[in-house]
PDB file of C-alpha atoms (C1' of nucleotides) in Angstrom:
ATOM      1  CA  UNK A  22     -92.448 -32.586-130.351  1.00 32.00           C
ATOM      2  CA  UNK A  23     -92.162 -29.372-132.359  1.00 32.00           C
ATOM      3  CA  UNK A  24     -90.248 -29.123-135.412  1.00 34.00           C
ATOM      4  CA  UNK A  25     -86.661 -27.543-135.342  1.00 35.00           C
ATOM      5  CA  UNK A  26     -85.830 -25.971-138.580  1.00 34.00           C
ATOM      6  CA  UNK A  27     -82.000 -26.050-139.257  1.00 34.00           C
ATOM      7  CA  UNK A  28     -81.116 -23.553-141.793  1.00 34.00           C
ATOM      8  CA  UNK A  29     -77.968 -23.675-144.099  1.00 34.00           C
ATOM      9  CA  UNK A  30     -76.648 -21.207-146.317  1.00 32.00           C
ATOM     10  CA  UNK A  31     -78.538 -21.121-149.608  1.00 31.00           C
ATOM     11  CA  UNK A  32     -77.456 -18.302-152.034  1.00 31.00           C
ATOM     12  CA  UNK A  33     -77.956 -19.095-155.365  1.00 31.00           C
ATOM     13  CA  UNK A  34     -78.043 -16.572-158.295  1.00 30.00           C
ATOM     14  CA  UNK A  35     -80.325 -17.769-161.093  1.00 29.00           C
ATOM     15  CA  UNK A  36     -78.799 -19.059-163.621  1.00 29.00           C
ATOM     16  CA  UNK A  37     -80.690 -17.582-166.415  1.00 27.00           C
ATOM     17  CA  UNK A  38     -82.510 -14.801-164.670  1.00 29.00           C
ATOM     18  CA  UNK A  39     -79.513 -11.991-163.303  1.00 31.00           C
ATOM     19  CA  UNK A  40     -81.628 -10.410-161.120  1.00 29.00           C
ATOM     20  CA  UNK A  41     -82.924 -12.597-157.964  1.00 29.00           C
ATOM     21  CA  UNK A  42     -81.561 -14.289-155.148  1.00 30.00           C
ATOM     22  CA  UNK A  43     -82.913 -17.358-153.752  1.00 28.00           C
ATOM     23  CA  UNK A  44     -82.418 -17.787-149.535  1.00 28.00           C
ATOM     24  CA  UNK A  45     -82.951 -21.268-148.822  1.00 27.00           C
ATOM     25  CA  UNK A  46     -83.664 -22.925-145.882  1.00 27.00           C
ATOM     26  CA  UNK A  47     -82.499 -26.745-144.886  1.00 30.00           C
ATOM     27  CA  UNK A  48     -84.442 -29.245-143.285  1.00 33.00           C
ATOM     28  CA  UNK A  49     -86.725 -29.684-140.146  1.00 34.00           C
ATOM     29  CA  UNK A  50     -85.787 -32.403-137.576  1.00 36.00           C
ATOM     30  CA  UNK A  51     -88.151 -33.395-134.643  1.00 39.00           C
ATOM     31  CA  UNK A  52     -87.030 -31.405-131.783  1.00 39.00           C
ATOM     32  CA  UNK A  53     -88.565 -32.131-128.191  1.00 42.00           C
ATOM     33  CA  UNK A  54     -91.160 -29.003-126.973  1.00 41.00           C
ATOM     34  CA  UNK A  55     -90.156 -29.396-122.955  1.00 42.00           C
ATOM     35  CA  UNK A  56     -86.561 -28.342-124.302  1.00 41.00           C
ATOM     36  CA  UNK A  57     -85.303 -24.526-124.689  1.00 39.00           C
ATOM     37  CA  UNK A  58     -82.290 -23.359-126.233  1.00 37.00           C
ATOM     38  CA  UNK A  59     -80.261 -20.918-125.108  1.00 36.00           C
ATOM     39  CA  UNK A  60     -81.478 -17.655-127.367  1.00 33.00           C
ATOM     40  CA  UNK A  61     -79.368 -16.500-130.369  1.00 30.00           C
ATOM     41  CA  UNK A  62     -76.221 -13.772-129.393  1.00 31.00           C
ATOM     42  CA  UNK A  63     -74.558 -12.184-131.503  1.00 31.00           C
ATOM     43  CA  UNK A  64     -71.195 -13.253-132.513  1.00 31.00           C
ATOM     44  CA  UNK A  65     -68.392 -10.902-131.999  1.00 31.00           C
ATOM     45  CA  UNK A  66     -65.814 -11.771-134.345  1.00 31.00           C
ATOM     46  CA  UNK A  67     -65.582  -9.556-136.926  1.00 28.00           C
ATOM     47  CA  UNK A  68     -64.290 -12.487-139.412  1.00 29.00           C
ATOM     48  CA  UNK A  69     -67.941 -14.207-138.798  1.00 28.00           C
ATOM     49  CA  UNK A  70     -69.988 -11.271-139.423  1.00 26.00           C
ATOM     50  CA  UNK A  71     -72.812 -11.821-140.855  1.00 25.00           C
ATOM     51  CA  UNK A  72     -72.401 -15.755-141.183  1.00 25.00           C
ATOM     52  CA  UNK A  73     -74.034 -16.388-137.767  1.00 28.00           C
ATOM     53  CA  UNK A  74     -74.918 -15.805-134.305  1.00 28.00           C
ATOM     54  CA  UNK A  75     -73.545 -17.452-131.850  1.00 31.00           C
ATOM     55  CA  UNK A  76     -75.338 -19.166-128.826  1.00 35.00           C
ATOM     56  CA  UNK A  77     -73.693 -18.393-125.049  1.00 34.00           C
ATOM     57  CA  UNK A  78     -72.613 -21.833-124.180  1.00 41.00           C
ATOM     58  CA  UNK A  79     -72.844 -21.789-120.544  1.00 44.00           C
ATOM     59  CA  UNK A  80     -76.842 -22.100-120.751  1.00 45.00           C
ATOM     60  CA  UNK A  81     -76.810 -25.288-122.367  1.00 45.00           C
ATOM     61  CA  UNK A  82     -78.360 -27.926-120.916  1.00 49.00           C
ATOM     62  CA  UNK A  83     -76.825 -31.315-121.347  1.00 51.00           C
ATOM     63  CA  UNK A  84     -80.080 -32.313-122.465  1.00 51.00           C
ATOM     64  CA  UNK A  85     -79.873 -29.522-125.276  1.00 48.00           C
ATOM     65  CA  UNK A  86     -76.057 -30.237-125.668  1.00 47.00           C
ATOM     66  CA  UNK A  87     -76.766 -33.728-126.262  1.00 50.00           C
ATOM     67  CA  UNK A  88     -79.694 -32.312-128.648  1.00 50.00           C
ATOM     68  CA  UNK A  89     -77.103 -30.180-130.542  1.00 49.00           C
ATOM     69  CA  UNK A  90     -74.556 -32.917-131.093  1.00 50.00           C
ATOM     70  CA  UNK A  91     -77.264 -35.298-132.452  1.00 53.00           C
ATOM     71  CA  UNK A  92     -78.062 -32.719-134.502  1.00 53.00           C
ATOM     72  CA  UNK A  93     -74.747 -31.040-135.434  1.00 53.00           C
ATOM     73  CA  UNK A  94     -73.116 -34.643-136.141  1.00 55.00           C
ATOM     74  CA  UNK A  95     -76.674 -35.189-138.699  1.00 53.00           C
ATOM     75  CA  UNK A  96     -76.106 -31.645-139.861  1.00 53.00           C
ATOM     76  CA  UNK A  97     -72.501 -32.704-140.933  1.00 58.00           C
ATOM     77  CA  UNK A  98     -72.974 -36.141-142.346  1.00 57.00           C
ATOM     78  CA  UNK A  99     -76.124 -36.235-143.909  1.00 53.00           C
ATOM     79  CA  UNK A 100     -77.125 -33.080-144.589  1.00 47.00           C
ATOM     80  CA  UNK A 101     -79.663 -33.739-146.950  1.00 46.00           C
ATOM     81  CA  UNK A 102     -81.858 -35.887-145.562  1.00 35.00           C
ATOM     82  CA  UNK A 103     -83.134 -36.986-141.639  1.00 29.00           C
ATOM     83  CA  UNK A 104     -83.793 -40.444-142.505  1.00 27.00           C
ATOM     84  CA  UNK A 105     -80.834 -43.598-141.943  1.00 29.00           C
ATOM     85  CA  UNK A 106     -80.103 -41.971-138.859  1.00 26.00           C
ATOM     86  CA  UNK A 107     -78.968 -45.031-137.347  1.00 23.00           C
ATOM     87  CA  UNK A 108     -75.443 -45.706-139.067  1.00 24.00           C
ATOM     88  CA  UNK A 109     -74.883 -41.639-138.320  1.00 24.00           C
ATOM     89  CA  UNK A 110     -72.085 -41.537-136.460  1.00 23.00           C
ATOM     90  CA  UNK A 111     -71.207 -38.785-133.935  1.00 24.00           C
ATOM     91  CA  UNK A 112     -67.363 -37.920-133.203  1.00 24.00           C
ATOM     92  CA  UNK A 113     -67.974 -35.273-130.975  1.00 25.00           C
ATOM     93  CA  UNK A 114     -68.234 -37.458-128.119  1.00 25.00           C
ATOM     94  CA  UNK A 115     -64.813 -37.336-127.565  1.00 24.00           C
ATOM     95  CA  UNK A 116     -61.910 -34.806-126.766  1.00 23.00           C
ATOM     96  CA  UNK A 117     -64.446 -32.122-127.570  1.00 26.00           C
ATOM     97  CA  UNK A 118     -67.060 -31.250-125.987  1.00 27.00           C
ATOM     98  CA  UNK A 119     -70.309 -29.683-127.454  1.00 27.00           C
ATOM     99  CA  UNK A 120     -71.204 -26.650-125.699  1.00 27.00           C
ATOM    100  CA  UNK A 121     -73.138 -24.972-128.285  1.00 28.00           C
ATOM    101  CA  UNK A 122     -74.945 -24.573-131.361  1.00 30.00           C
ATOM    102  CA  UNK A 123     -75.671 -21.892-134.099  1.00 30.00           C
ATOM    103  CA  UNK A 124     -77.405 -21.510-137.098  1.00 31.00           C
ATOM    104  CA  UNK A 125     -76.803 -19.147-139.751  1.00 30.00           C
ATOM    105  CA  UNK A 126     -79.323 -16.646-140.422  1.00 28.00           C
ATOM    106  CA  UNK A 127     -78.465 -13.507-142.142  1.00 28.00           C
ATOM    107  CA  UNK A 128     -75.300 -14.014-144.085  1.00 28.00           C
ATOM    108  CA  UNK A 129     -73.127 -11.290-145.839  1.00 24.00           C
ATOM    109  CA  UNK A 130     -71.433 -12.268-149.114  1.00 25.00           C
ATOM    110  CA  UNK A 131     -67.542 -11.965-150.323  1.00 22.00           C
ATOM    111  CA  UNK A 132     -69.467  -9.508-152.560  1.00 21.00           C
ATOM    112  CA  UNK A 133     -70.473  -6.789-150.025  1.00 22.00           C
ATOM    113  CA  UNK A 134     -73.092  -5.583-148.062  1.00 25.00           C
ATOM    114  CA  UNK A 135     -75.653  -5.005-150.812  1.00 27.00           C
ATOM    115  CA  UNK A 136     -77.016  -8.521-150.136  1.00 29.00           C
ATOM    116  CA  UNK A 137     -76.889  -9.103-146.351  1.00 29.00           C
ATOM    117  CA  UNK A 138     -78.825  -5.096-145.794  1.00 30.00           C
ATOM    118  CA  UNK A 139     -81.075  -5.912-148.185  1.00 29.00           C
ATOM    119  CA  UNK A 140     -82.188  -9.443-146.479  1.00 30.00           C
ATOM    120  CA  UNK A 141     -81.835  -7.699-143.410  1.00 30.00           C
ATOM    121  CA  UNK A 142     -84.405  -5.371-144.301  1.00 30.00           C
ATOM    122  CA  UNK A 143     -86.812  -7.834-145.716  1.00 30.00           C
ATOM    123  CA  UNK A 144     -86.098  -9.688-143.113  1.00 32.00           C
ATOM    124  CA  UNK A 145     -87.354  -6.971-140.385  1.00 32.00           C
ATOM    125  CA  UNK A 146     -90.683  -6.402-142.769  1.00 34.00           C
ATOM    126  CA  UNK A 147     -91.206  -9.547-143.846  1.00 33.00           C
ATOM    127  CA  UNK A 148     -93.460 -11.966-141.951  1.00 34.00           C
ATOM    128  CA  UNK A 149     -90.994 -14.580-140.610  1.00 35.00           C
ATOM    129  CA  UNK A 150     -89.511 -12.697-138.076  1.00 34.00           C
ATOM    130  CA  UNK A 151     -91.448 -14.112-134.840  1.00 34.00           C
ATOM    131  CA  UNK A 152     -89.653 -17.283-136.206  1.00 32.00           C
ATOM    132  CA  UNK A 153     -86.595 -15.469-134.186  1.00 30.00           C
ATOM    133  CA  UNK A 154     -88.002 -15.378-130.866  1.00 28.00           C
ATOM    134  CA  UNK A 155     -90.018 -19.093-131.036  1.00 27.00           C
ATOM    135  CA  UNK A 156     -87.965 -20.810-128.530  1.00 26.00           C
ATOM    136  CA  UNK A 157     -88.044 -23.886-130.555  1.00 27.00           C
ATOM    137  CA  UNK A 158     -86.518 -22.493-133.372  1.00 27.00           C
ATOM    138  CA  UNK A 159     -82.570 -22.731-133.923  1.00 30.00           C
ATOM    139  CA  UNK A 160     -83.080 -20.967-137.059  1.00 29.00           C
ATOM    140  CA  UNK A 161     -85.068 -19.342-139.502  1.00 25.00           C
ATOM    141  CA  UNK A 162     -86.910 -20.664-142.304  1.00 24.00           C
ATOM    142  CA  UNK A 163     -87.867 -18.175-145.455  1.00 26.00           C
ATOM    143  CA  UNK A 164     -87.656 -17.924-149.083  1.00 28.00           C
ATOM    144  CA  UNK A 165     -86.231 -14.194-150.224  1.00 29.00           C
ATOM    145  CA  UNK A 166     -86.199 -12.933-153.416  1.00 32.00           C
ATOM    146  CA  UNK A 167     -83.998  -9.770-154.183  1.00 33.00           C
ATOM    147  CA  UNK A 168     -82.603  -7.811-156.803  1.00 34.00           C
ATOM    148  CA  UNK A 169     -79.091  -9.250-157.773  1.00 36.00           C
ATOM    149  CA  UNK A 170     -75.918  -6.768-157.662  1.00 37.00           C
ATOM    150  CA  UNK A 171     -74.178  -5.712-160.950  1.00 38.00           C
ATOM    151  CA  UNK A 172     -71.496  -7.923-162.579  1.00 38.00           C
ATOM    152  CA  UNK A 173     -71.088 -11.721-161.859  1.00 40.00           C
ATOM    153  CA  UNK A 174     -72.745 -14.386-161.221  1.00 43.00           C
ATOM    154  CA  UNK A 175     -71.581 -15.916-158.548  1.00 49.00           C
ATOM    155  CA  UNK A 176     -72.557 -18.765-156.051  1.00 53.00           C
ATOM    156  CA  UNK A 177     -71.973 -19.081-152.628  1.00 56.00           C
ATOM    157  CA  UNK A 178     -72.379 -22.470-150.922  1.00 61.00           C
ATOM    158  CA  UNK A 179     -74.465 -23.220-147.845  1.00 61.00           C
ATOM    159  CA  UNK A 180     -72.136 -22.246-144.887  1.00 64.00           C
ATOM    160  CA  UNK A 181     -73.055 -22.951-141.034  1.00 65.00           C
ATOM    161  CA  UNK A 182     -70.849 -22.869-138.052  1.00 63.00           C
ATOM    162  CA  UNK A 183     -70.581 -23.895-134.561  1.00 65.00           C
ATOM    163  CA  UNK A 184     -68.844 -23.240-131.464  1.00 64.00           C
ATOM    164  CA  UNK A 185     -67.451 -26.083-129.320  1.00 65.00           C
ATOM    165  CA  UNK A 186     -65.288 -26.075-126.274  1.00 65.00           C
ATOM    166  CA  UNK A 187     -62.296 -28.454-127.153  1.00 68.00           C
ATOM    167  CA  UNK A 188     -58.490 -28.894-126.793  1.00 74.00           C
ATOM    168  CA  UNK A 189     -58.114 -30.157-130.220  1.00 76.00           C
ATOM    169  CA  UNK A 190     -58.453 -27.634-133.134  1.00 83.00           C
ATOM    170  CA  UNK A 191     -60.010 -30.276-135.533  1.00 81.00           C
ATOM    171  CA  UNK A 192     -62.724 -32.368-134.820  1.00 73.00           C
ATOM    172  CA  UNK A 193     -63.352 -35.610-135.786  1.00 73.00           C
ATOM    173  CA  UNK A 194     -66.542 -35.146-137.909  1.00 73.00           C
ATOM    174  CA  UNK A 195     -66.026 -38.355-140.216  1.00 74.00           C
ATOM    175  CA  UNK A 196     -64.330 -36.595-143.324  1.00 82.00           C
ATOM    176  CA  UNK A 197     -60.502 -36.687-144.562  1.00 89.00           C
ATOM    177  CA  UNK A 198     -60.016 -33.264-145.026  1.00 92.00           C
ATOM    178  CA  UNK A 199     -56.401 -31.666-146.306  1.00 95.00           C
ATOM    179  CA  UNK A 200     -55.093 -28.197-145.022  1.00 96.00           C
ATOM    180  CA  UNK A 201     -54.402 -25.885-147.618  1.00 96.00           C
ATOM    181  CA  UNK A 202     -53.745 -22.516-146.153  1.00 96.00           C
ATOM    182  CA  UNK A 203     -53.968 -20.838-143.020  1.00 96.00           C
ATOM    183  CA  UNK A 204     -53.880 -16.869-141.870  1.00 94.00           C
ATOM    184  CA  UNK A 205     -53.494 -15.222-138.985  1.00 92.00           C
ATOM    185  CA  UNK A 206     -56.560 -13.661-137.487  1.00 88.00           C
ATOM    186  CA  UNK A 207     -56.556  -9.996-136.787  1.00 85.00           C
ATOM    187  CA  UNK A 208     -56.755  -9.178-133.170  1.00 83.00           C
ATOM    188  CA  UNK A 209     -56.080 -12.822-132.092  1.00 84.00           C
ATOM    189  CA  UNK A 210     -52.883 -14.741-131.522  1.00 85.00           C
ATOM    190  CA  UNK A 211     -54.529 -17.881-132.728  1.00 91.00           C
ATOM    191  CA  UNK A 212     -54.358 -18.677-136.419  1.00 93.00           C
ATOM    192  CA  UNK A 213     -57.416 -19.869-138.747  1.00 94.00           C
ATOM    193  CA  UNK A 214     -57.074 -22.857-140.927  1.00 96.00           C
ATOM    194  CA  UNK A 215     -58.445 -23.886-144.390  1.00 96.00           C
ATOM    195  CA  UNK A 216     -59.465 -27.294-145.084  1.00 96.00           C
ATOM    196  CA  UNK A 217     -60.608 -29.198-147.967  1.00 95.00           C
ATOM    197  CA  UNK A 218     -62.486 -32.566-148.435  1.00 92.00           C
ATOM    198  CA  UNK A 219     -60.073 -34.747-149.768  1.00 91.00           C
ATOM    199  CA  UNK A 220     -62.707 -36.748-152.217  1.00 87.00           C
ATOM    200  CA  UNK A 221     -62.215 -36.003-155.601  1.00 84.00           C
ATOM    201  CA  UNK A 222     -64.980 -34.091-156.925  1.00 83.00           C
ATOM    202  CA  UNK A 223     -66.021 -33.206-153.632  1.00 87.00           C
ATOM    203  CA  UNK A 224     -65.697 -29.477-153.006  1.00 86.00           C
ATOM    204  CA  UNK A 225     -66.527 -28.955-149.509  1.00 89.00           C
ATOM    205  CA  UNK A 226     -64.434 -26.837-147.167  1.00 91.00           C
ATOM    206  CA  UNK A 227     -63.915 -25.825-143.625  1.00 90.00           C
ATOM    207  CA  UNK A 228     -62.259 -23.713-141.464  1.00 89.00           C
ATOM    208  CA  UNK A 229     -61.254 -23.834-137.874  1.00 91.00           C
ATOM    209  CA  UNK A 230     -60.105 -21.181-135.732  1.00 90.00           C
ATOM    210  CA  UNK A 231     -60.395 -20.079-131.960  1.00 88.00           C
ATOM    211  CA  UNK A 232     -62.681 -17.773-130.536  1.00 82.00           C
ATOM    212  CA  UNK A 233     -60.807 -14.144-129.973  1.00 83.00           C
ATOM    213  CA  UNK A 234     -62.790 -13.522-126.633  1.00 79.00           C
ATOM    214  CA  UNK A 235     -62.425 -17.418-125.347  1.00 78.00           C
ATOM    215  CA  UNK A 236     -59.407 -19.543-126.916  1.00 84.00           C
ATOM    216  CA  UNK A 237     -60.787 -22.516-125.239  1.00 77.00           C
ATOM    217  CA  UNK A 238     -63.671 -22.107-127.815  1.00 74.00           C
ATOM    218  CA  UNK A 239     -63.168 -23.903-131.151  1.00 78.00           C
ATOM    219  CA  UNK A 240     -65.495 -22.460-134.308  1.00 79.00           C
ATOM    220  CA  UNK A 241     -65.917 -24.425-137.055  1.00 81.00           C
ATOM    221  CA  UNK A 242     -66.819 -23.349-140.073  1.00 80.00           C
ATOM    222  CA  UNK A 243     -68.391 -25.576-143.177  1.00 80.00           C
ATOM    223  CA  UNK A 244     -68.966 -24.531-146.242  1.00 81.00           C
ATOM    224  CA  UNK A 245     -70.609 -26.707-148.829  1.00 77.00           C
ATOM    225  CA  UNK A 246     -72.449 -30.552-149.037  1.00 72.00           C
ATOM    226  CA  UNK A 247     -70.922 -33.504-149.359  1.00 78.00           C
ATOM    227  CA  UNK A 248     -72.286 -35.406-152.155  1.00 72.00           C
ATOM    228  CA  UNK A 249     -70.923 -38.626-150.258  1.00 75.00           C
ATOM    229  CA  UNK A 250     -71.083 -40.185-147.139  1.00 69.00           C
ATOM    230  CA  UNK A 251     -67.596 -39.774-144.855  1.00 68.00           C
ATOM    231  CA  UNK A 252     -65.261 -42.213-146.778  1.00 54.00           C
ATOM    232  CA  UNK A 253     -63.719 -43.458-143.338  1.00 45.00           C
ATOM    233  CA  UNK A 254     -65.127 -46.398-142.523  1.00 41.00           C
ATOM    234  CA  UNK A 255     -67.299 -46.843-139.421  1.00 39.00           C
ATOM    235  CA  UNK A 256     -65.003 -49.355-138.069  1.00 39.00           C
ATOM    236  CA  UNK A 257     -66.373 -48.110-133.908  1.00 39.00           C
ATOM    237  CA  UNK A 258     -69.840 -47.008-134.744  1.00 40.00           C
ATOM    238  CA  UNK A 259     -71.486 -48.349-131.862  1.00 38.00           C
ATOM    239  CA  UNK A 260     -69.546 -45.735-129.086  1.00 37.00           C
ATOM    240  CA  UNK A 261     -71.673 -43.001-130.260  1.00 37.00           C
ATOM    241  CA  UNK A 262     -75.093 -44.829-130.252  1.00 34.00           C
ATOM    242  CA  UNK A 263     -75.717 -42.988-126.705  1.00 31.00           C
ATOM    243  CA  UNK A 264     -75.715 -40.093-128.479  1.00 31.00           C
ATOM    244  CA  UNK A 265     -77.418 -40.722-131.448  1.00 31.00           C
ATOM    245  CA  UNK A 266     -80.013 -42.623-129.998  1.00 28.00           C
ATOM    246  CA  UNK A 267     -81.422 -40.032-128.007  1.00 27.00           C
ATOM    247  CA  UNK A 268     -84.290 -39.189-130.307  1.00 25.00           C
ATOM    248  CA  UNK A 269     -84.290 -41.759-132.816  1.00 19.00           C
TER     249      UNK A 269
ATOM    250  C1'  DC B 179     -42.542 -42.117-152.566  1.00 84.78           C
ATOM    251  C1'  DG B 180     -47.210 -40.447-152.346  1.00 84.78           C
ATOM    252  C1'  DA B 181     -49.889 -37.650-149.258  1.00 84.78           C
ATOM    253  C1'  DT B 182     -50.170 -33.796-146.369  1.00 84.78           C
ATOM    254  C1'  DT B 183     -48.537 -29.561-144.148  1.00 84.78           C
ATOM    255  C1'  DT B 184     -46.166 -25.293-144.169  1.00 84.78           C
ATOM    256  C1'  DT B 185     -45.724 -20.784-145.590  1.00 84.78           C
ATOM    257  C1'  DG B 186     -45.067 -16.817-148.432  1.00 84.78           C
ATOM    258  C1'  DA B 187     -47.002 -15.217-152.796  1.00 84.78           C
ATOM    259  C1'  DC B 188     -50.883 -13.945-155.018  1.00 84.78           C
ATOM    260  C1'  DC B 189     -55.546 -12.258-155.857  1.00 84.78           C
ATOM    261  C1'  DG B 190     -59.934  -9.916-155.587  1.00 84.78           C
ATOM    262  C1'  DG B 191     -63.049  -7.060-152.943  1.00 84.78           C
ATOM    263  C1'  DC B 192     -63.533  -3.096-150.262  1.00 84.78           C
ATOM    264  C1'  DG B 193     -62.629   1.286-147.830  1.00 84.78           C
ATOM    265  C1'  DC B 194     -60.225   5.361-147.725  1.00 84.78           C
TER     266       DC B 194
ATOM    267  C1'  DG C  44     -55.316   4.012-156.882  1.00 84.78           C
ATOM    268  C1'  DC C  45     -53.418   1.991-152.838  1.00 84.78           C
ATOM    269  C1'  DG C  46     -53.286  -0.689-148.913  1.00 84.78           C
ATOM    270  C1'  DC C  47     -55.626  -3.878-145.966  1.00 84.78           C
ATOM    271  C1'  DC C  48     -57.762  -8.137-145.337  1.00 84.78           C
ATOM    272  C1'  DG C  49     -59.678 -12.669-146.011  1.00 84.78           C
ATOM    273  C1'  DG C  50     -59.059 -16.514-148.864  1.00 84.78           C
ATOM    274  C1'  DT C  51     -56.433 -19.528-152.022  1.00 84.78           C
ATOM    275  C1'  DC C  52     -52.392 -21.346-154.532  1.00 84.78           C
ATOM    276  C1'  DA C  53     -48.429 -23.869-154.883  1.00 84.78           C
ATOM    277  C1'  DA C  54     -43.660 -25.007-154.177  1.00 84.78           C
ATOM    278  C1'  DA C  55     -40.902 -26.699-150.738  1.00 84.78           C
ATOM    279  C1'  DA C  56     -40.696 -29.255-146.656  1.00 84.78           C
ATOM    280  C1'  DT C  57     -42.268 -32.808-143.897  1.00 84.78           C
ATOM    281  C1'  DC C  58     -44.682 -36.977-142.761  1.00 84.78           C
ATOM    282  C1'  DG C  59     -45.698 -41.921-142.635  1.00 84.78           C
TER     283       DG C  59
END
DNA sequence: CGATTTTGACCGGCGC
DNA sequence: GCGCCGGTCAAAATCG
């Protein structure tokens, strides 16, 4: 077993300090060594530049797809922490099919381009870059300082995304979520959809759209933790334990 | 009738 | 500055 390191979205500017940016990683989950994943692409949506690369799904083995739901289903519902994996539940067993997988790496802000060239270019110098070829890596794991832009302070929530072969746009991932816009995606005849969590408090959004190149190809889009567990109740917990089992 | 969806307006960032 | 574009708001419509 070598260690998997899932990597979220962290841009944070300090609070009191204007003038860094702190890249975050996520969390490490056990992740079996005979296994390879299909290598990183490049995504070719213009509306997901920068957010993430996206892996070809026809080199998936169902040993790595089942690897990537486990984990995508964790990734979604208890994305803090590894542990209690055994009341996860995974919905993805279902209508939609998990083809692929994709962590976020570089990311470029609402703000611009300042931020995403300038962790691109520490990322090409700095010393975490082999980290992109280890085959047992989904992601990369660093910590980046750089200078902050002028004007606001502004935070962006962890964001990852995934790519799943499915008739239905929406997948069951455990959450009540409640559409509140929806826009028309250049190039594309398919529209993209805005979602929020429906718990109060809870600020977490996603967004669901089809791929321009491959409408049978769902990508979903999640932005932000849930500081709760998915307020459905786990009335039929037990017809994903095939698939959460498979490690744990 | 409360919750959710629909859909055009609105808004801010960015490129020209 | 202006227009485009991605994202959000919110009022009306629809749902259950």
């Amino acid at each position: 077993m070598s260690t998997t390191n899932i990597v979220n979205h962290h841009s944070l500017f300090d609070q009191e300090q204007d003038h860094e940016i702190h890249m975050q990683t996520g969390f490490n989950i056990p992740f079996p060594s005979n296994m390879t994943l299909p290598p990183l692409g490049n995504c070719h949506d213009q509306s997901l530049k920068g957010i993430s690369a996206i892996t070809p799904s026809s080199s998936l083995s169902p040993e790595a797809a089942n690897f990537a739901q486990t984990l995508l289903a964790t990734a979604i519902q208890k994305p803090r922490q590894f542990e209690d994996l055994n009341d996860l539940t995974s919905s993805f067993g279902g209508a939609g099919q998990l083809l692929s997988l994709n962590r976020s790496r570089g990311n470029s802000w609402a703000w611009g381009d300042q931020v995403s060239d300038c962790l691109m270019s520490k990322r090409s110098s700095g010393g975490d870059d082999h980290h992109h070829h280890h085959n047992h890596h989904i992601g990369v794991s660093s910590t980046i300082k750089m200078k902050k832009m002028k004007g606001r302070r502004k935070v962006r929530e962890p964001r990852f995304c995934f790519k799943t072969m499915s008739d239905v746009d929406v997948l069951d991932d455990g959450y009540k979520w409640r559409k509140y816009g929806q826009k028309v995606v250049k190039n594309t005849q398919h529209p993209r959809s805005y979602y929020r969590c429906t718990q109060d408090n809870c600020r977490v959004k996603k967004r669901v759209e089809r791929l321009a190149e491959d409408p049978r190809m769902v990508i979903t889009t999640y932005e932000g933790r849930h500081a709760h567990s998915p307020s459905n109740e786990l009335e039929d917990s037990q017809t994903h334990s095939e698939l959460t089992n498979f490690f744990w």
